[in-house]
Tab-separated table of C-alpha atoms in Angstrom:
chain	number	residue	atom	x	y	z
B	1	PHE	CA	-20.946	-3.063	3.387
B	2	GLY	CA	-20.612	-1.197	0.122
B	3	ARG	CA	-17.397	-1.582	-1.868
B	4	MET	CA	-15.438	-4.808	-1.946
B	5	ILE	CA	-11.788	-3.790	-1.589
B	6	ASP	CA	-10.146	-7.220	-1.504
B	7	LEU	CA	-10.726	-10.798	-0.558
B	8	SER	CA	-9.119	-10.337	2.879
B	9	VAL	CA	-12.341	-8.634	4.021
B	10	VAL	CA	-14.781	-10.732	2.023
B	11	ASP	CA	-13.226	-14.021	3.166
B	12	SER	CA	-12.550	-12.930	6.743
B	13	LYS	CA	-14.054	-15.319	9.307
B	14	THR	CA	-13.549	-12.640	11.953
B	15	ILE	CA	-15.714	-10.161	10.037
B	16	ASN	CA	-18.337	-12.608	8.777
B	17	ASN	CA	-18.785	-14.239	12.178
B	18	SER	CA	-19.292	-10.838	13.803
B	19	PHE	CA	-21.653	-9.240	11.288
B	20	GLU	CA	-24.356	-10.236	8.865
B	21	ALA	CA	-22.451	-8.916	5.884
B	22	ARG	CA	-23.487	-8.466	2.268
B	23	TYR	CA	-20.936	-7.520	-0.382
B	24	ILE	CA	-21.163	-5.716	-3.680
B	25	ASN	CA	-18.144	-5.584	-5.975
B	26	LEU	CA	-18.007	-2.044	-7.330
B	27	LEU	CA	-14.744	-2.420	-9.200
B	28	VAL	CA	-15.367	-1.693	-12.870
B	29	SER	CA	-11.867	-2.533	-14.142
B	30	ARG	CA	-11.328	-6.237	-14.700
B	31	SER	CA	-7.660	-5.993	-15.671
B	32	ILE	CA	-4.686	-3.662	-15.266
B	33	ASP	CA	-5.045	-2.658	-18.922
B	34	GLU	CA	-8.533	-1.259	-18.215
B	35	THR	CA	-7.404	0.866	-15.270
B	36	GLY	CA	-7.669	4.582	-15.988
B	37	LYS	CA	-9.479	4.031	-19.278
B	38	THR	CA	-13.137	4.514	-20.173
B	39	ASN	CA	-15.099	2.011	-22.234
B	40	VAL	CA	-18.660	0.788	-22.646
B	41	PHE	CA	-18.008	-2.380	-20.643
B	42	LYS	CA	-16.844	-0.407	-17.598
B	43	LEU	CA	-19.855	1.876	-17.861
B	44	TRP	CA	-22.151	-1.132	-17.994
B	45	ARG	CA	-20.510	-2.738	-14.946
B	46	PHE	CA	-20.906	0.505	-13.030
B	47	LEU	CA	-24.609	0.775	-13.874
B	48	VAL	CA	-25.145	-2.853	-12.829
B	49	SER	CA	-23.417	-2.275	-9.479
B	50	TRP	CA	-25.416	0.951	-8.942
B	51	PHE	CA	-28.703	-0.892	-9.412
B	52	LYS	CA	-27.486	-3.775	-7.221
B	53	LEU	CA	-26.867	-1.291	-4.439
B	54	LEU	CA	-30.281	0.294	-4.963
B	55	ILE	CA	-31.990	-3.105	-4.776
B	56	GLU	CA	-30.076	-4.006	-1.597
B	57	LEU	CA	-31.081	-0.724	0.022
B	58	ILE	CA	-34.743	-1.209	-0.881
B	59	LYS	CA	-34.793	-4.862	0.131
B	60	GLU	CA	-33.044	-4.465	3.485
B	61	LYS	CA	-31.371	-1.229	4.526
B	62	PRO	CA	-28.060	-2.021	6.306
B	63	ASN	CA	-27.099	-0.553	9.666
B	64	LEU	CA	-23.700	0.357	8.311
B	65	CYS	CA	-22.004	0.630	4.932
B	66	TYR	CA	-18.266	-0.044	4.818
B	67	PHE	CA	-17.021	1.759	1.733
B	68	ALA	CA	-13.510	1.805	0.221
B	69	LEU	CA	-13.688	5.310	-1.179
B	70	SER	CA	-11.642	6.480	-4.147
B	71	THR	CA	-10.518	9.990	-3.300
B	72	SER	CA	-9.738	11.479	-6.701
B	73	GLY	CA	-10.326	11.307	-10.428
B	74	SER	CA	-13.238	9.727	-12.268
B	75	ALA	CA	-13.430	6.911	-9.713
B	76	PHE	CA	-14.283	9.473	-7.026
B	77	TYR	CA	-17.129	10.933	-9.092
B	78	LYS	CA	-18.506	7.425	-9.663
B	79	ASP	CA	-18.348	6.794	-5.928
B	80	VAL	CA	-20.234	10.026	-5.248
B	81	THR	CA	-23.240	8.715	-7.207
B	82	LEU	CA	-23.287	5.649	-4.963
B	83	ILE	CA	-22.922	7.769	-1.842
B	84	LEU	CA	-25.920	9.819	-2.969
B	85	LEU	CA	-27.964	6.616	-2.758
B	86	LEU	CA	-26.604	5.709	0.660
B	87	LYS	CA	-27.277	9.149	2.068
B	88	LEU	CA	-30.763	9.199	0.499
B	89	PHE	CA	-31.542	6.022	2.466
B	90	ARG	CA	-29.867	7.501	5.586
B	91	VAL	CA	-27.329	4.694	5.905
B	92	LYS	CA	-24.445	5.208	8.325
B	93	ILE	CA	-21.172	5.139	6.368
B	94	VAL	CA	-17.583	4.384	7.309
B	95	TYR	CA	-15.045	5.090	4.589
B	96	HIS	CA	-11.809	3.103	4.376
B	97	LEU	CA	-9.221	5.206	2.537
B	98	HIS	CA	-6.399	3.415	0.747
B	99	ASN	CA	-5.242	6.414	-1.250
B	100	LYS	CA	-4.593	10.132	-0.898
B	101	GLY	CA	-5.728	13.123	-2.909
B	102	VAL	CA	-8.416	14.903	-0.890
B	103	ARG	CA	-6.327	17.922	0.087
B	104	LYS	CA	-5.116	18.450	-3.476
B	105	GLY	CA	-8.525	17.730	-5.008
B	106	GLY	CA	-10.190	20.114	-2.569
B	107	LEU	CA	-8.401	23.061	-4.181
B	108	SER	CA	-11.161	22.937	-6.767
B	109	LYS	CA	-14.315	24.627	-5.450
B	110	PHE	CA	-16.490	21.962	-7.083
B	111	ASN	CA	-14.523	19.118	-5.501
B	112	PHE	CA	-14.420	20.950	-2.175
B	113	GLU	CA	-18.217	20.933	-2.008
B	114	LEU	CA	-18.332	17.262	-3.031
B	115	TYR	CA	-15.832	16.287	-0.303
B	116	ARG	CA	-17.790	18.260	2.264
B	117	TYR	CA	-20.976	16.428	1.241
B	118	VAL	CA	-19.305	12.986	1.135
B	119	PHE	CA	-17.617	13.227	4.544
B	120	LYS	CA	-20.459	14.949	6.393
B	121	ASN	CA	-21.686	12.823	9.340
B	122	SER	CA	-19.408	9.963	8.332
B	123	ASN	CA	-16.522	8.054	9.878
B	124	VAL	CA	-13.166	7.397	8.226
B	125	ILE	CA	-10.624	4.597	8.575
B	126	LEU	CA	-7.027	5.522	7.715
B	127	LEU	CA	-4.031	3.234	7.307
B	128	SER	CA	-1.924	5.576	9.439
B	129	TYR	CA	-2.408	8.768	11.422
B	130	TYR	CA	0.279	10.309	9.205
B	131	LEU	CA	-2.413	10.361	6.499
B	132	TYR	CA	-4.885	12.461	8.499
B	133	ASP	CA	-3.504	15.723	7.136
B	134	ASP	CA	-4.991	14.822	3.742
B	135	ILE	CA	-8.589	14.900	5.072
B	136	LYS	CA	-8.450	17.125	8.147
B	137	THR	CA	-10.330	19.965	6.407
B	138	PHE	CA	-13.397	17.742	6.117
B	139	VAL	CA	-13.172	15.183	8.940
B	140	SER	CA	-12.868	15.681	12.690
B	141	GLU	CA	-10.229	13.628	14.521
B	142	ASN	CA	-13.068	12.200	16.631
B	143	ASP	CA	-14.446	10.513	13.516
B	144	VAL	CA	-11.136	8.961	12.438
B	145	TYR	CA	-9.933	5.424	13.151
B	146	ILE	CA	-6.540	3.922	12.383
B	147	CYS	CA	-6.306	0.421	10.936
B	148	ALA	CA	-2.970	-0.623	9.454
B	149	ASN	CA	-2.901	-2.997	6.531
B	150	GLY	CA	-2.092	-6.631	7.108
B	151	ILE	CA	-0.753	-9.248	4.730
B	152	PRO	CA	-0.991	-13.049	4.789
B	153	ASP	CA	2.040	-14.993	5.883
B	154	VAL	CA	3.755	-17.548	3.677
B	155	GLU	CA	4.698	-20.955	5.089
B	156	GLU	CA	8.148	-20.957	3.495
B	157	ILE	CA	9.052	-17.766	5.344
B	158	ARG	CA	9.527	-19.598	8.651
B	159	GLU	CA	12.556	-21.470	7.326
B	160	ASN	CA	14.014	-18.287	5.877
B	161	VAL	CA	13.598	-16.487	9.206
B	162	ASN	CA	15.355	-19.284	11.047
B	163	ASP	CA	18.226	-19.199	8.558
B	164	LYS	CA	18.712	-15.477	9.050
B	165	LYS	CA	18.602	-15.837	12.828
B	166	GLN	CA	21.429	-18.361	12.562
B	167	GLY	CA	23.488	-15.629	10.953
B	168	GLU	CA	23.821	-17.012	7.424
B	169	CYS	CA	24.858	-14.190	5.107
B	170	ASN	CA	25.537	-13.942	1.393
B	171	GLN	CA	29.142	-13.390	0.350
B	172	ILE	CA	27.939	-10.519	-1.804
B	173	VAL	CA	25.239	-8.444	-0.112
B	174	GLU	CA	21.992	-8.547	-2.086
B	175	ILE	CA	19.805	-5.424	-2.297
B	176	LEU	CA	16.253	-5.715	-3.608
B	177	PHE	CA	13.845	-3.189	-5.122
B	178	LEU	CA	10.351	-4.607	-5.701
B	179	SER	CA	7.621	-2.437	-7.204
B	180	ASN	CA	6.337	-1.390	-10.583
B	181	LEU	CA	8.992	0.661	-12.358
B	182	ILE	CA	7.551	4.067	-11.573
B	183	GLU	CA	10.114	6.864	-11.407
B	184	SER	CA	8.534	8.343	-8.273
B	185	LYS	CA	8.946	4.998	-6.511
B	186	GLY	CA	12.634	5.938	-6.410
B	187	VAL	CA	13.999	3.819	-9.253
B	188	PHE	CA	16.639	6.305	-10.398
B	189	VAL	CA	17.331	7.487	-6.848
B	190	LEU	CA	18.356	3.932	-5.983
B	191	LEU	CA	20.534	3.679	-9.090
B	192	GLU	CA	22.310	6.905	-8.149
B	193	ALA	CA	22.847	5.525	-4.639
B	194	CYS	CA	24.279	2.334	-6.127
B	195	LYS	CA	26.740	4.429	-8.141
B	196	ILE	CA	27.889	6.220	-4.992
B	197	ILE	CA	28.466	2.855	-3.285
B	198	GLN	CA	30.262	1.454	-6.321
B	199	ASN	CA	32.645	4.415	-6.345
B	200	LYS	CA	33.749	3.361	-2.859
B	201	ASN	CA	34.652	-0.121	-4.153
B	202	ILE	CA	32.058	-1.736	-1.888
B	203	SER	CA	30.835	-5.156	-2.975
B	204	PHE	CA	27.049	-5.460	-3.494
B	205	TYR	CA	24.410	-6.528	-6.016
B	206	CYS	CA	21.029	-4.849	-6.569
B	207	THR	CA	18.075	-6.573	-8.237
B	208	PHE	CA	15.055	-4.689	-9.582
B	209	VAL	CA	11.779	-6.654	-9.666
B	210	GLY	CA	8.486	-5.346	-11.045
B	211	GLY	CA	6.437	-4.481	-14.092
B	212	GLU	CA	7.336	-1.759	-16.544
B	213	ALA	CA	5.502	1.551	-16.103
B	214	ASP	CA	6.717	5.077	-16.840
B	215	VAL	CA	10.190	3.579	-16.552
B	216	THR	CA	10.564	0.905	-19.225
B	217	ALA	CA	13.080	-1.916	-19.117
B	218	ASN	CA	15.081	-0.206	-21.872
B	219	LYS	CA	15.078	3.089	-19.995
B	220	LEU	CA	16.204	1.388	-16.787
B	221	LEU	CA	18.966	-0.625	-18.486
B	222	HIS	CA	20.143	2.446	-20.378
B	223	LYS	CA	20.579	4.258	-17.070
B	224	VAL	CA	22.394	1.241	-15.626
B	225	LYS	CA	24.799	1.324	-18.565
B	226	GLU	CA	25.210	5.089	-18.331
B	227	LEU	CA	26.252	4.735	-14.686
B	228	ASN	CA	28.491	1.760	-15.498
B	229	LEU	CA	26.563	-0.461	-13.082
B	230	GLU	CA	26.175	-3.546	-15.299
B	231	ASN	CA	28.143	-5.706	-12.852
B	232	HIS	CA	26.108	-4.544	-9.879
B	233	VAL	CA	22.510	-4.167	-11.076
B	234	SER	CA	19.997	-6.321	-12.946
B	235	TYR	CA	16.322	-6.126	-13.875
B	236	VAL	CA	14.430	-9.439	-13.847
B	237	GLY	CA	10.850	-8.313	-14.610
B	238	LYS	CA	7.790	-9.432	-12.665
B	239	LYS	CA	8.041	-12.328	-10.235
B	240	TYR	CA	5.247	-14.260	-8.524
B	241	ASP	CA	4.754	-17.112	-6.067
B	242	GLU	CA	7.841	-19.335	-5.708
B	243	GLU	CA	10.046	-17.086	-7.814
B	244	LYS	CA	9.156	-14.122	-5.637
B	245	ILE	CA	9.775	-16.165	-2.492
B	246	ALA	CA	13.173	-17.228	-3.838
B	247	ILE	CA	14.203	-13.633	-4.482
B	248	PHE	CA	13.139	-12.463	-1.027
B	249	SER	CA	14.912	-15.466	0.511
B	250	LYS	CA	18.297	-14.430	-0.837
B	251	THR	CA	17.838	-10.702	-0.128
B	252	ASP	CA	19.865	-8.967	2.589
B	253	ILE	CA	18.507	-5.399	2.298
B	254	PHE	CA	15.235	-4.063	0.905
B	255	ALA	CA	15.335	-0.586	-0.641
B	256	PHE	CA	12.175	1.409	-1.379
B	257	PRO	CA	13.093	5.119	-1.724
B	258	THR	CA	9.631	6.225	-2.824
B	259	TYR	CA	8.438	9.781	-3.275
B	260	TYR	CA	5.216	8.712	-5.006
B	261	HIS	CA	2.594	11.349	-4.149
B	262	ASN	CA	-0.163	8.778	-3.614
B	263	GLU	CA	1.911	6.398	-1.465
B	264	THR	CA	-0.066	5.526	1.649
B	265	PHE	CA	1.537	2.521	3.321
B	266	GLY	CA	4.127	0.698	1.241
B	267	LEU	CA	2.944	-2.919	1.478
B	268	VAL	CA	6.179	-4.104	-0.112
B	269	ASN	CA	7.974	-3.002	3.057
B	270	LEU	CA	5.773	-5.397	5.042
B	271	GLU	CA	6.655	-8.204	2.673
B	272	ALA	CA	10.344	-7.596	3.310
B	273	MET	CA	9.776	-7.522	7.071
B	274	GLN	CA	8.131	-10.941	6.806
B	275	TYR	CA	11.463	-12.293	5.607
B	276	SER	CA	13.442	-10.594	8.382
B	277	ILE	CA	14.967	-8.146	5.906
B	278	PRO	CA	15.930	-4.638	7.080
B	279	VAL	CA	14.247	-1.906	5.041
B	280	VAL	CA	15.540	1.441	3.833
B	281	SER	CA	12.618	3.640	2.798
B	282	THR	CA	11.417	7.251	3.017
B	283	PHE	CA	9.237	9.598	5.053
B	284	GLU	CA	6.236	9.213	2.754
B	285	GLY	CA	2.592	8.540	3.637
B	286	GLY	CA	2.203	6.053	6.470
B	287	ILE	CA	5.629	4.440	5.981
B	288	PRO	CA	6.981	5.903	9.276
B	289	ASP	CA	4.344	3.765	11.030
B	290	VAL	CA	5.741	0.679	9.323
B	291	ILE	CA	9.494	1.263	9.566
B	292	ASP	CA	10.922	2.202	12.958
B	293	ASP	CA	13.896	4.332	11.981
B	294	GLY	CA	17.071	2.839	13.410
B	295	VAL	CA	15.261	-0.260	14.696
B	296	THR	CA	13.720	-2.222	11.807
B	297	GLY	CA	15.572	-0.274	9.127
B	298	PHE	CA	16.167	3.325	8.147
B	299	LEU	CA	14.105	6.212	6.799
B	300	VAL	CA	15.850	8.704	4.548
B	301	PRO	CA	14.760	11.987	2.923
B	302	GLN	CA	13.096	11.692	-0.461
B	303	LYS	CA	15.112	12.157	-3.667
B	304	ASP	CA	18.376	11.996	-1.688
B	305	PRO	CA	20.673	9.325	-3.191
B	306	GLN	CA	23.531	10.355	-0.897
B	307	ALA	CA	21.500	9.715	2.278
B	308	LEU	CA	20.199	6.453	0.801
B	309	ALA	CA	23.717	5.349	-0.104
B	310	GLU	CA	24.976	6.065	3.416
B	311	LYS	CA	22.341	3.820	5.021
B	312	LEU	CA	22.812	1.079	2.457
B	313	GLU	CA	26.575	1.213	3.009
B	314	LEU	CA	26.089	0.964	6.766
B	315	LEU	CA	23.975	-2.160	6.365
B	316	ILE	CA	26.269	-3.689	3.740
B	317	LYS	CA	29.245	-3.396	6.074
B	318	ASN	CA	27.420	-4.631	9.204
B	319	PRO	CA	25.920	-8.130	8.864
B	320	GLU	CA	25.106	-8.220	12.591
B	321	LEU	CA	23.096	-5.005	12.231
B	322	ARG	CA	21.229	-6.458	9.253
B	323	ILE	CA	20.291	-9.548	11.230
B	324	LYS	CA	19.270	-7.504	14.291
B	325	MET	CA	17.106	-5.090	12.300
B	326	GLY	CA	15.632	-7.889	10.219
B	327	ALA	CA	14.608	-9.784	13.341
B	328	ALA	CA	13.037	-6.625	14.795
B	329	GLY	CA	11.115	-6.129	11.569
B	330	ARG	CA	9.812	-9.681	11.624
B	331	GLU	CA	8.739	-9.250	15.247
B	332	LYS	CA	6.888	-6.024	14.427
B	333	TYR	CA	5.175	-7.687	11.480
B	334	GLU	CA	3.973	-10.552	13.679
B	335	LYS	CA	2.590	-8.132	16.285
B	336	GLU	CA	0.995	-5.483	14.091
B	337	PHE	CA	0.741	-6.371	10.420
B	338	THR	CA	-0.589	-9.891	10.054
B	339	LEU	CA	-3.889	-10.448	8.303
B	340	GLN	CA	-5.437	-11.515	11.618
B	341	ALA	CA	-4.279	-8.309	13.301
B	342	PHE	CA	-5.897	-6.306	10.504
B	343	GLU	CA	-9.187	-8.235	10.701
B	344	THR	CA	-9.396	-7.964	14.488
B	345	LYS	CA	-8.717	-4.220	14.404
B	346	LEU	CA	-11.278	-3.693	11.645
B	347	GLN	CA	-13.880	-5.692	13.560
B	348	GLY	CA	-13.420	-3.500	16.629
B	349	ILE	CA	-13.710	-0.311	14.584
B	350	LEU	CA	-16.919	-1.420	12.888
B	351	GLU	CA	-18.466	-2.401	16.206
B	352	HIS	CA	-17.542	0.987	17.692
B	353	VAL	CA	-18.971	2.889	14.709
B	354	LEU	CA	-22.235	0.952	14.946
B	355	LEU	CA	-22.627	1.969	18.599
B	356	LYS	CA	-21.921	5.691	17.993
């Protein structure tokens, strides 16, 4: 295995009991502040990881390298130098893609040749088949595997699920947005939808949770004031652990109207489904594989506050529908998106690739 993507793979008993696995952490950023920036410390970490990989290849060449490939930017070019080593030692590679950007990056002739080299004679794992279009120029469908993300469950969720099944509803319907405040995540689209709902004198409250990004707290609150939504909308910053659980526990509807160009799966939607919360999201990336439109929630066109408002209004006015969709979402999560489901699927893919 080449790049450590997260502890769910490194700590997986399913994976480690099935394979003799060795891990190298190739992440050069040690904090969010370092992401996207270049400094001597990051360069040093990269060189160390490069030599670690070289030593591993010399000491004992693996049968397969599982590699979480960055598909664009400087991170991609760094990955190419590692792939050069792997291909020099004729190691079979399976790439696990957690981002998009190949189709756009391939418009450059230089990048096109790099992508062709990187993906030649390799296998690719995607989070959803909806993401295949991004790589189809370079990868045959026969070399593609689908493995949806999974997230760990939280013990407290069981009680929350039972409460919702009993039909307990808030007097004022609570809508939640949880993500970094990135405009393309649909922050202002949701605010515009809230204004449409407010104009119909419908009772609701919408809470925004997440770190500041290209939308600052001041910018968000200024827009709230401009739309006269102070009595319906609040921003509470980042929330973790028990505070995050408490917010999900009181939420009736989860709204994630993203049009972020690099959106692949929308893990926050899975988190909402854990809590039996119906989700209103968009046709972006692999989200249609997560949200069954009309069953576990609704999918609406991007940048369309009117369509978003209509679905939110429908759910606000129908508590039985919220409970039904929330329960369906929880059921789908338990079947397809648990951490164990992810590990088992990944194990099967790796075994199949090894036998090819």
